[in-house]
XYZ file of C-alpha atoms in Angstrom:
619
model
C -13.139 12.757 -17.718
C -13.665 10.573 -20.874
C -11.347 7.548 -20.821
C -9.759 8.465 -24.337
C -7.802 11.654 -23.225
C -6.826 10.444 -19.735
C -3.553 9.060 -21.033
C -2.629 12.558 -22.362
C -3.368 14.516 -19.343
C 0.159 13.970 -17.808
C 1.780 15.248 -21.143
C -0.569 18.257 -21.519
C 0.093 19.302 -17.859
C 3.912 18.825 -18.126
C 4.195 20.840 -21.327
C 1.983 23.553 -19.984
C 4.129 23.942 -16.921
C 7.415 23.834 -18.866
C 8.573 20.393 -17.691
C 8.582 19.008 -21.138
C 8.856 20.608 -24.743
C 6.476 19.942 -27.572
C 8.008 17.367 -29.930
C 6.277 16.414 -33.109
C 9.276 14.378 -34.228
C 9.128 11.987 -31.362
C 11.952 9.518 -30.255
C 9.715 6.824 -31.479
C 9.140 8.230 -34.958
C 12.819 9.012 -35.097
C 13.709 5.455 -34.407
C 11.141 4.303 -37.154
C 12.776 6.396 -39.699
C 16.196 5.378 -38.735
C 15.319 1.688 -39.030
C 14.021 2.517 -42.597
C 17.645 3.783 -43.595
C 16.887 7.351 -43.978
C 19.785 9.660 -43.385
C 19.991 12.163 -40.554
C 19.324 15.025 -42.810
C 16.198 13.397 -44.123
C 14.894 12.850 -40.714
C 15.606 16.400 -39.601
C 13.521 17.610 -42.736
C 10.606 15.570 -41.614
C 10.963 17.277 -38.161
C 10.954 20.733 -39.668
C 7.807 20.080 -41.913
C 6.021 18.706 -38.917
C 6.843 21.664 -36.782
C 5.753 23.903 -39.733
C 2.448 22.021 -40.397
C 1.351 21.014 -36.991
C 2.838 23.963 -34.856
C -0.068 26.453 -35.920
C -2.664 23.768 -35.206
C -1.410 22.041 -32.062
C 0.765 24.424 -30.170
C -2.297 26.037 -28.530
C -3.096 22.536 -27.035
C 0.392 21.755 -26.141
C 1.111 19.435 -29.050
C -1.963 17.103 -28.564
C -4.971 16.848 -30.891
C -8.015 17.781 -28.826
C -10.683 19.057 -31.121
C -12.240 17.792 -34.420
C -11.276 21.126 -36.208
C -7.586 20.297 -35.424
C -7.869 17.041 -37.216
C -9.484 18.702 -40.200
C -6.495 21.176 -40.330
C -3.917 18.480 -39.841
C -5.061 16.486 -42.892
C -5.340 19.657 -44.983
C -1.790 20.870 -44.046
C 0.034 17.611 -44.250
C -1.744 15.925 -47.074
C -3.706 18.583 -48.989
C -7.182 17.200 -48.274
C -9.984 19.475 -49.524
C -12.482 20.910 -47.152
C -14.884 18.249 -48.176
C -12.442 15.437 -47.597
C -11.521 16.899 -44.274
C -15.220 16.933 -43.414
C -15.457 13.183 -44.241
C -12.860 12.648 -41.472
C -14.827 14.945 -39.001
C -18.057 13.024 -39.570
C -16.278 9.715 -39.169
C -14.680 11.018 -35.809
C -18.091 12.649 -34.718
C -19.930 9.308 -35.318
C -17.180 7.172 -34.142
C -17.144 5.131 -37.518
C -13.859 3.532 -37.270
C -14.352 1.912 -40.711
C -14.421 5.392 -42.267
C -11.394 6.693 -40.242
C -9.355 3.575 -41.063
C -10.243 3.969 -44.902
C -8.976 7.380 -44.831
C -5.622 6.431 -43.551
C -4.431 5.081 -46.915
C -5.471 8.172 -48.628
C -3.631 10.357 -46.094
C -0.348 8.573 -46.580
C -0.543 8.674 -50.272
C -1.556 12.356 -50.438
C 0.930 13.311 -47.821
C 3.780 11.826 -49.885
C 2.597 13.724 -52.970
C 1.520 17.062 -51.288
C 4.408 17.681 -48.866
C 6.955 14.844 -49.734
C 6.367 13.255 -46.335
C 7.842 9.849 -45.740
C 5.096 7.144 -45.527
C 6.393 6.003 -42.110
C 5.785 9.766 -40.953
C 2.169 10.062 -42.129
C 1.445 6.413 -40.963
C 2.860 7.167 -37.449
C 0.930 10.626 -37.199
C -2.330 9.102 -38.321
C -1.950 6.162 -35.986
C -0.673 7.924 -32.978
C -2.511 11.304 -33.176
C -5.723 10.981 -35.506
C -6.905 7.534 -34.692
C -6.837 8.101 -30.853
C -8.366 11.388 -31.049
C -11.319 9.703 -32.778
C -12.202 8.073 -29.602
C -12.837 11.120 -27.646
C -12.573 14.483 -29.493
C -15.555 16.935 -29.819
C -15.749 19.936 -31.973
C -14.768 23.085 -30.247
C -18.237 24.498 -29.417
C -19.377 21.086 -28.078
C -16.132 20.666 -25.921
C -16.556 24.362 -24.556
C -20.000 23.742 -23.307
C -19.030 20.490 -21.749
C -15.860 22.114 -20.152
C -17.960 25.058 -18.862
C -20.578 22.731 -17.258
C -17.784 20.462 -15.902
C -15.952 23.564 -14.360
C -19.336 24.757 -12.820
C -20.308 21.452 -11.245
C -16.550 20.857 -10.039
C -16.609 24.478 -8.512
C -20.040 23.946 -6.840
C -19.000 20.606 -5.455
C -15.710 21.933 -4.064
C -17.088 25.202 -2.525
C -20.802 24.416 -2.036
C -20.820 20.700 -1.703
C -23.895 20.354 0.453
C -26.062 22.622 -1.781
C -24.860 21.011 -4.922
C -25.538 17.401 -3.663
C -28.964 18.665 -2.546
C -29.681 19.824 -5.982
C -28.397 16.650 -7.527
C -30.843 14.565 -5.615
C -33.629 16.791 -6.329
C -32.895 16.197 -10.120
C -32.713 12.499 -9.497
C -35.506 12.035 -7.004
C -37.604 9.995 -9.455
C -34.817 7.378 -9.604
C -34.325 5.745 -6.281
C -31.213 3.864 -7.663
C -29.560 7.261 -8.269
C -30.715 8.692 -4.902
C -29.231 5.660 -3.072
C -25.878 6.359 -4.829
C -26.058 10.107 -3.977
C -26.975 9.343 -0.249
C -23.815 7.168 -0.079
C -21.704 10.011 -1.544
C -23.011 12.528 1.060
C -22.088 10.168 3.758
C -18.695 9.596 2.410
C -18.309 13.515 2.618
C -19.512 13.655 6.159
C -22.926 15.083 5.180
C -25.972 13.499 6.991
C -29.029 12.822 4.950
C -31.866 13.080 7.505
C -35.377 11.574 7.444
C -38.077 13.801 6.124
C -39.543 16.181 8.798
C -42.804 18.194 8.912
C -40.797 20.875 10.706
C -38.005 21.126 8.249
C -38.563 19.506 4.929
C -39.797 21.357 1.899
C -41.366 19.449 -0.961
C -37.912 18.301 -2.399
C -34.702 17.501 -0.775
C -33.892 20.324 1.534
C -30.653 21.880 2.448
C -30.397 22.475 6.175
C -26.813 23.468 6.760
C -23.515 22.353 5.568
C -23.648 19.013 7.348
C -27.278 18.224 6.973
C -29.787 17.545 4.095
C -33.399 16.565 4.683
C -35.473 14.147 2.638
C -38.382 16.169 0.898
C -41.869 15.268 1.745
C -42.328 14.360 -1.971
C -40.224 11.308 -1.475
C -42.896 9.745 0.759
C -45.095 7.062 -1.038
C -48.724 7.716 -0.256
C -48.884 11.354 0.071
C -49.621 13.849 -2.615
C -48.759 17.392 -3.492
C -51.988 18.776 -1.703
C -51.062 17.634 1.719
C -47.450 18.582 1.213
C -48.251 22.097 0.155
C -50.599 22.426 3.017
C -47.956 21.362 5.544
C -45.482 23.792 4.214
C -48.027 26.686 3.981
C -49.110 26.160 7.588
C -45.551 26.025 8.829
C -44.822 29.213 6.869
C -47.886 30.979 8.236
C -46.973 29.948 11.839
C -43.582 31.422 11.299
C -41.940 28.528 13.437
C -41.830 24.785 13.837
C -44.870 22.921 14.958
C -44.544 22.556 18.738
C -47.029 19.547 19.370
C -49.284 17.146 17.663
C -52.387 19.225 18.497
C -50.978 22.355 16.867
C -50.008 20.305 13.684
C -53.538 18.850 13.344
C -55.286 22.194 13.969
C -53.166 24.126 11.446
C -52.958 21.497 8.637
C -56.586 20.387 8.638
C -58.475 17.789 6.723
C -56.057 17.864 3.652
C -53.310 16.329 5.728
C -55.300 14.676 8.745
C -56.389 11.455 7.055
C -55.446 7.664 7.417
C -53.443 7.591 4.217
C -51.323 10.733 4.702
C -50.703 10.169 8.381
C -49.397 6.664 7.819
C -46.946 7.959 5.361
C -45.756 10.799 7.541
C -45.361 8.677 10.732
C -43.938 5.647 9.302
C -41.223 7.656 7.457
C -40.315 9.557 10.627
C -41.617 12.920 9.363
C -43.527 13.441 12.550
C -40.996 12.163 14.929
C -40.736 15.701 16.522
C -44.370 15.442 17.515
C -44.588 12.024 19.233
C -43.659 8.388 19.357
C -44.379 6.498 16.193
C -46.271 3.527 17.671
C -48.531 5.719 19.808
C -49.254 8.102 16.725
C -50.059 4.959 14.350
C -52.363 3.467 16.985
C -53.977 6.746 17.395
C -54.666 7.683 13.902
C -58.433 7.323 14.212
C -58.587 9.537 17.315
C -56.345 12.097 15.482
C -58.797 12.225 12.580
C -61.794 12.512 14.913
C -60.087 15.324 16.766
C -59.462 17.208 13.344
C -63.053 16.780 12.226
C -64.344 18.153 15.437
C -62.072 21.240 15.208
C -62.941 21.556 11.466
C -66.830 21.439 12.316
C -66.406 24.181 15.159
C -64.659 26.323 12.559
C -67.248 25.909 9.898
C -70.251 26.683 12.223
C -68.367 29.147 14.258
C -70.366 27.797 17.287
C -69.062 27.526 21.024
C -70.008 24.555 23.102
C -71.350 24.896 26.653
C -67.947 24.533 28.146
C -65.679 25.884 25.333
C -63.385 28.503 26.588
C -62.957 26.796 29.952
C -59.583 25.232 30.007
C -60.511 22.573 32.683
C -63.366 21.276 30.126
C -61.313 21.682 26.908
C -61.112 18.435 24.888
C -57.605 17.179 24.737
C -56.082 14.718 22.277
C -55.045 11.716 24.226
C -52.791 9.191 22.394
C -53.082 5.394 23.017
C -50.542 4.244 25.562
C -48.423 1.818 23.918
C -44.696 0.528 23.685
C -42.621 1.915 20.761
C -41.709 -0.073 17.684
C -38.633 -2.008 17.622
C -35.540 -0.570 15.649
C -36.262 -3.397 13.057
C -39.969 -2.484 12.542
C -38.963 1.289 12.257
C -36.477 0.701 9.713
C -38.543 -1.800 7.474
C -41.533 0.696 7.508
C -39.293 3.568 6.722
C -37.910 1.684 3.568
C -41.361 0.797 2.604
C -42.302 4.545 2.503
C -39.093 6.070 1.288
C -37.387 3.137 -0.688
C -34.275 3.467 1.426
C -33.067 3.216 4.939
C -32.489 6.839 6.160
C -32.394 7.018 9.950
C -30.037 3.914 10.170
C -29.316 0.550 8.640
C -30.049 -3.016 9.961
C -26.354 -3.551 10.561
C -25.694 -0.239 12.324
C -24.003 -1.005 15.591
C -22.736 -4.485 14.442
C -19.321 -3.673 12.984
C -17.538 -5.883 15.579
C -20.134 -8.523 15.515
C -19.876 -8.845 11.477
C -16.124 -8.900 11.696
C -15.927 -11.578 14.249
C -18.497 -13.722 12.370
C -16.339 -13.142 9.127
C -13.519 -15.103 7.724
C -11.099 -14.398 4.862
C -13.138 -11.341 3.444
C -10.185 -9.209 2.424
C -10.880 -9.639 -1.450
C -14.569 -8.856 -0.812
C -13.548 -5.413 0.358
C -11.311 -4.596 -2.559
C -12.126 -2.770 -5.873
C -12.149 -4.626 -9.093
C -9.014 -2.984 -10.561
C -6.981 -4.275 -7.380
C -8.677 -7.717 -7.610
C -7.520 -7.847 -11.368
C -3.878 -7.111 -10.430
C -4.035 -9.877 -7.872
C -5.528 -12.330 -10.265
C -3.009 -11.636 -13.019
C -0.345 -12.603 -10.417
C -2.088 -15.593 -9.006
C -3.264 -16.943 -12.433
C -0.837 -15.629 -15.122
C -1.781 -18.490 -17.402
C -5.260 -16.864 -18.087
C -3.665 -13.815 -19.436
C -1.177 -15.221 -21.928
C -1.571 -13.600 -25.482
C -1.781 -17.084 -27.108
C -2.617 -20.443 -25.729
C -3.423 -23.808 -27.112
C -5.899 -24.331 -24.411
C -9.355 -23.068 -25.249
C -9.794 -22.011 -21.549
C -6.837 -19.722 -21.692
C -7.863 -18.254 -25.107
C -11.117 -16.931 -23.609
C -11.621 -13.218 -22.708
C -9.771 -12.890 -19.312
C -12.515 -10.639 -18.177
C -14.839 -13.429 -18.117
C -12.680 -15.550 -15.912
C -13.195 -16.096 -12.236
C -11.045 -16.203 -9.146
C -9.726 -19.528 -8.054
C -12.385 -20.426 -5.476
C -11.618 -19.483 -1.744
C -13.689 -20.259 1.165
C -15.112 -17.207 3.098
C -17.693 -16.518 5.671
C -19.547 -13.298 6.244
C -22.700 -11.608 7.492
C -25.257 -9.831 5.253
C -28.698 -8.127 5.304
C -30.924 -9.667 2.502
C -32.246 -6.944 0.322
C -33.575 -9.301 -2.373
C -34.441 -12.945 -2.724
C -35.283 -14.639 -6.090
C -35.572 -18.154 -7.395
C -34.733 -19.110 -10.925
C -34.973 -22.406 -13.005
C -31.817 -23.679 -14.651
C -31.678 -25.226 -18.162
C -31.965 -28.637 -16.545
C -35.345 -27.638 -14.909
C -33.793 -27.362 -11.335
C -34.494 -24.304 -8.945
C -31.687 -22.011 -7.802
C -31.688 -19.194 -5.501
C -29.996 -15.772 -5.492
C -29.712 -13.370 -2.597
C -28.615 -9.733 -2.879
C -26.884 -8.777 0.450
C -25.543 -5.774 2.159
C -22.673 -6.495 4.396
C -21.149 -4.138 6.923
C -18.574 -2.553 4.426
C -19.232 -4.329 1.151
C -22.171 -5.810 -0.774
C -22.348 -9.335 -2.412
C -24.459 -11.833 -3.847
C -25.084 -15.471 -2.505
C -25.800 -18.367 -4.932
C -27.883 -21.183 -3.471
C -27.506 -24.490 -5.829
C -30.355 -27.028 -6.486
C -29.151 -29.407 -3.986
C -29.648 -26.995 -1.132
C -32.455 -24.698 -2.116
C -35.356 -26.557 -0.904
C -33.682 -27.015 2.567
C -33.591 -23.240 2.866
C -36.602 -21.983 0.785
C -39.143 -21.698 3.494
C -36.748 -19.729 5.735
C -35.495 -17.265 2.994
C -36.987 -13.729 2.470
C -35.889 -10.275 2.053
C -35.281 -8.133 5.194
C -33.559 -11.024 7.130
C -29.868 -11.425 8.194
C -27.917 -14.332 6.819
C -24.452 -15.619 7.900
C -23.199 -17.424 5.004
C -20.156 -19.745 4.362
C -19.114 -20.886 0.916
C -16.756 -20.425 -2.057
C -15.885 -16.881 -3.282
C -16.369 -16.011 -6.950
C -15.320 -12.723 -8.555
C -16.622 -12.102 -11.931
C -14.807 -9.255 -13.718
C -16.987 -8.953 -16.719
C -20.236 -8.171 -14.649
C -18.224 -6.742 -11.787
C -20.022 -8.970 -9.393
C -18.764 -10.675 -6.158
C -20.834 -13.635 -5.155
C -20.600 -16.671 -2.667
C -21.554 -20.179 -3.534
C -23.344 -21.039 -0.228
C -22.811 -24.295 1.471
C -23.893 -23.141 5.013
C -26.510 -20.510 5.706
C -27.753 -19.356 9.081
C -30.847 -17.208 8.710
C -32.186 -14.922 11.386
C -33.825 -11.444 11.978
C -32.484 -8.097 12.507
C -33.665 -7.894 16.191
C -32.279 -11.237 17.031
C -28.699 -10.437 15.670
C -28.759 -7.078 17.563
C -29.882 -8.837 20.806
C -27.120 -11.470 20.364
C -24.419 -8.673 19.860
C -25.708 -6.855 23.087
C -25.548 -10.231 25.009
C -21.973 -10.792 23.927
C -21.047 -7.281 24.710
C -19.908 -6.306 21.241
C -22.800 -3.946 20.085
C -20.967 -0.841 19.255
C -21.872 2.714 17.942
C -20.652 2.052 14.375
C -22.682 3.031 11.216
C -22.705 1.103 8.100
C -20.678 2.775 5.155
C -19.629 1.284 2.061
C -16.080 2.077 0.684
C -15.124 -0.273 -2.141
C -11.407 0.769 -1.708
C -10.770 -0.611 1.679
C -7.916 -2.642 0.346
C -5.806 -2.798 3.536
C -8.381 -3.971 6.069
C -7.162 -6.699 8.293
C -9.226 -9.913 8.272
C -10.760 -10.860 11.476
C -10.545 -14.638 12.276
C -11.825 -14.598 15.924
C -15.031 -16.501 16.477
C -17.739 -15.803 18.896
C -20.134 -17.673 20.941
C -20.980 -20.378 18.268
C -23.349 -22.077 20.692
C -25.012 -18.853 21.685
C -25.738 -18.001 18.090
C -26.941 -21.462 17.194
C -29.402 -21.510 20.232
C -30.762 -18.128 19.781
C -31.204 -18.424 16.049
C -32.860 -21.958 16.308
C -36.261 -20.385 14.928
C -34.591 -19.569 11.741
C -31.194 -21.635 11.149
C -30.959 -24.563 8.923
C -27.477 -26.151 9.368
C -26.207 -28.592 6.937
C -24.416 -31.698 8.121
C -20.708 -32.679 7.558
C -19.916 -29.334 6.149
C -16.102 -29.686 6.327
C -16.147 -33.141 4.694
C -18.348 -32.479 1.689
C -17.657 -28.754 0.907
C -15.092 -29.159 -1.903
C -17.064 -32.015 -3.431
C -20.195 -29.843 -3.389
C -18.473 -26.817 -4.994
C -17.176 -29.190 -7.874
C -20.589 -30.630 -8.539
C -22.230 -27.085 -8.737
C -19.554 -25.546 -11.004
C -21.122 -27.161 -14.122
C -24.601 -25.449 -13.644
C -25.198 -22.804 -16.234
C -28.024 -20.405 -16.590
C -29.022 -19.103 -19.905
C -28.522 -15.502 -20.682
C -29.893 -13.099 -23.264
C -28.167 -9.766 -23.903
C -30.147 -6.852 -24.823
C -28.270 -4.107 -26.807
C -29.435 -0.774 -25.786
C -29.382 1.610 -28.936
C -28.014 5.118 -28.772
C -31.483 6.538 -29.541
C -32.775 5.036 -26.219
C -33.774 7.738 -23.719
C -33.676 7.581 -19.915
C -37.475 7.040 -19.845
C -37.104 4.066 -22.101
C -34.947 2.417 -19.537
C -37.362 2.890 -16.797
C -40.224 1.417 -19.088
C -37.888 -1.432 -19.926
C -37.458 -2.221 -16.170
C -41.094 -2.072 -15.547
C -41.797 -4.520 -18.466
C -39.193 -6.894 -17.286
C -40.433 -6.936 -13.809
C -43.978 -7.901 -15.022
C -42.712 -11.106 -16.885
C -42.992 -14.509 -15.797
C -39.964 -15.504 -13.861
C -37.829 -18.248 -15.551
C -34.449 -19.380 -16.360
C -33.081 -16.937 -18.818
C -31.106 -14.158 -17.257
C -31.335 -10.576 -18.877
C -28.043 -8.698 -19.366
C -27.992 -5.198 -20.691
C -25.144 -4.011 -23.228
C -25.066 -0.159 -22.810
C -22.383 1.345 -25.090
C -20.207 -1.874 -24.620
C -20.631 -2.045 -20.890
C -22.538 -5.250 -19.669
C -24.933 -4.780 -16.709
C -26.797 -7.650 -15.009
C -30.478 -6.621 -14.627
C -31.051 -9.430 -11.778
C -34.012 -10.317 -13.570
C -34.800 -13.744 -15.415
C -37.582 -14.533 -17.653
C -39.210 -17.769 -18.897
C -39.343 -16.811 -22.586
C -37.986 -14.301 -24.940
C -40.954 -13.645 -27.317
C -42.640 -10.826 -25.365
C -39.328 -9.372 -24.851
C -38.298 -9.337 -28.403
C -41.649 -7.911 -29.487
C -41.213 -5.084 -26.930
C -37.804 -4.280 -28.125
C -38.962 -4.201 -31.756
C -41.892 -1.987 -31.033
C -39.673 0.463 -28.932
C -36.471 0.658 -30.937
C -37.198 -1.294 -34.083
């Protein structure tokens, strides 16, 4: 739903089902008229005229102005607007021009008094409570009908053919990995597994398997083109069944598929897991290519060797004997090829471990609406309508939580360094926890201490102050203590401690009632096992509050880019590519898209190139 009409849905439903009556002379309007000293007869006359004028227009939508055409009729019936004048209102509403809509209000009140002898209070009320709110959401009827029909179709499909619908949705968005990641999470929340690609089941695009399973399409693999994909699907179709072994796959797919680049993509993504062990297949790629070439040559010359046809002399494909990759190695290569973890996540099996290594994380698991409610109760002074304090007069959405000390575990998905206005380096980590995502901020005083240890694809146990920023909907931890280790080491520690479980990571931002775990586990064991990676600050307890206080004053410059309505989806992708090519600096880039601000997580050194790009693209 669009935000505007949400408030009217309960009234619409109640009137439709007979629980309420349509009232154009509302209790609020009656009270306004009484306060102005109008007699009961005059007030009833206002009500009669409203029913007479508004009934034919609004009864069909249960007393609520829904369409632009209804607004046009309303100003004609109540104030005698001409068709041209009514169309001015329609255009103002259609273009969301509040100045035009506001300017017509005075004319509506004056003409309403002359045309139908309406009291100014009545026309002012109708315009303010009915026309102006509708200007925020109303479409013309034909537009609304199209939207409603599409909304009904998609809702029906999602309700009755959920897996097929989500498969199609991912196909339409497969060029945007950010969208695919969100849709994979949606599938998991509905009990639908999104499986890794498979040469035995995948089509070119995301593939519906059954009501509980969707396969990644082969086109999602980086490093493999349409030619090899089409050949695999054609060979499987001609065979009439799945490939039974590696030799059969090589024989039927031929040189279009059996080359180093394509095989690496297929094996690393897990698409060939049905046919062998990944490490064996990767180490045997050269053997597989030679085996394929020999078969191709024999087919081309149609010649039989001296021992061909004799099973005991038939050349076999023998793979290199080797140990399989670790869970960590598998996942990282899988993400490199697909852009997303599919067969698992680094924190899978670590729910208990993460809980026991966490402190005071309840607020990190809440959605921002719930957090705002809590903040209003805990810090009511920030939300006073007027205040002599400049701090209290600022937009409350920009305010942050009173700092609380938290500890949690996260998988580092991105690490970047920026330079502050004072020329000092800072670090930012984007992390995925077991059941929430967060950002870690490392201040200048500590960044050099951790810089050599930090990188993406590691695990961090962080302790520090919690910050909740409502404007950018961002949860971050101001780091004081970091313990940095690898996925494999964390999993080994969990097994040694007997707390490795069968859990799978799944994000749900509305886990409001989750109980915090305050139990600690083997601190000495963690310290010993992660000695290779860990950097432990001294005197943490004594210096923490002082450190947080010192770092609060650090600011990073921001530059807000207003995205115009004419911008297309392709423009945003081009803009992202442009930003990623710029020299990293101290100026954080924020997008303003129709009033919603979004942090790009990119900081640039200067704005000259950026301003030139914006001017050339959008003027």
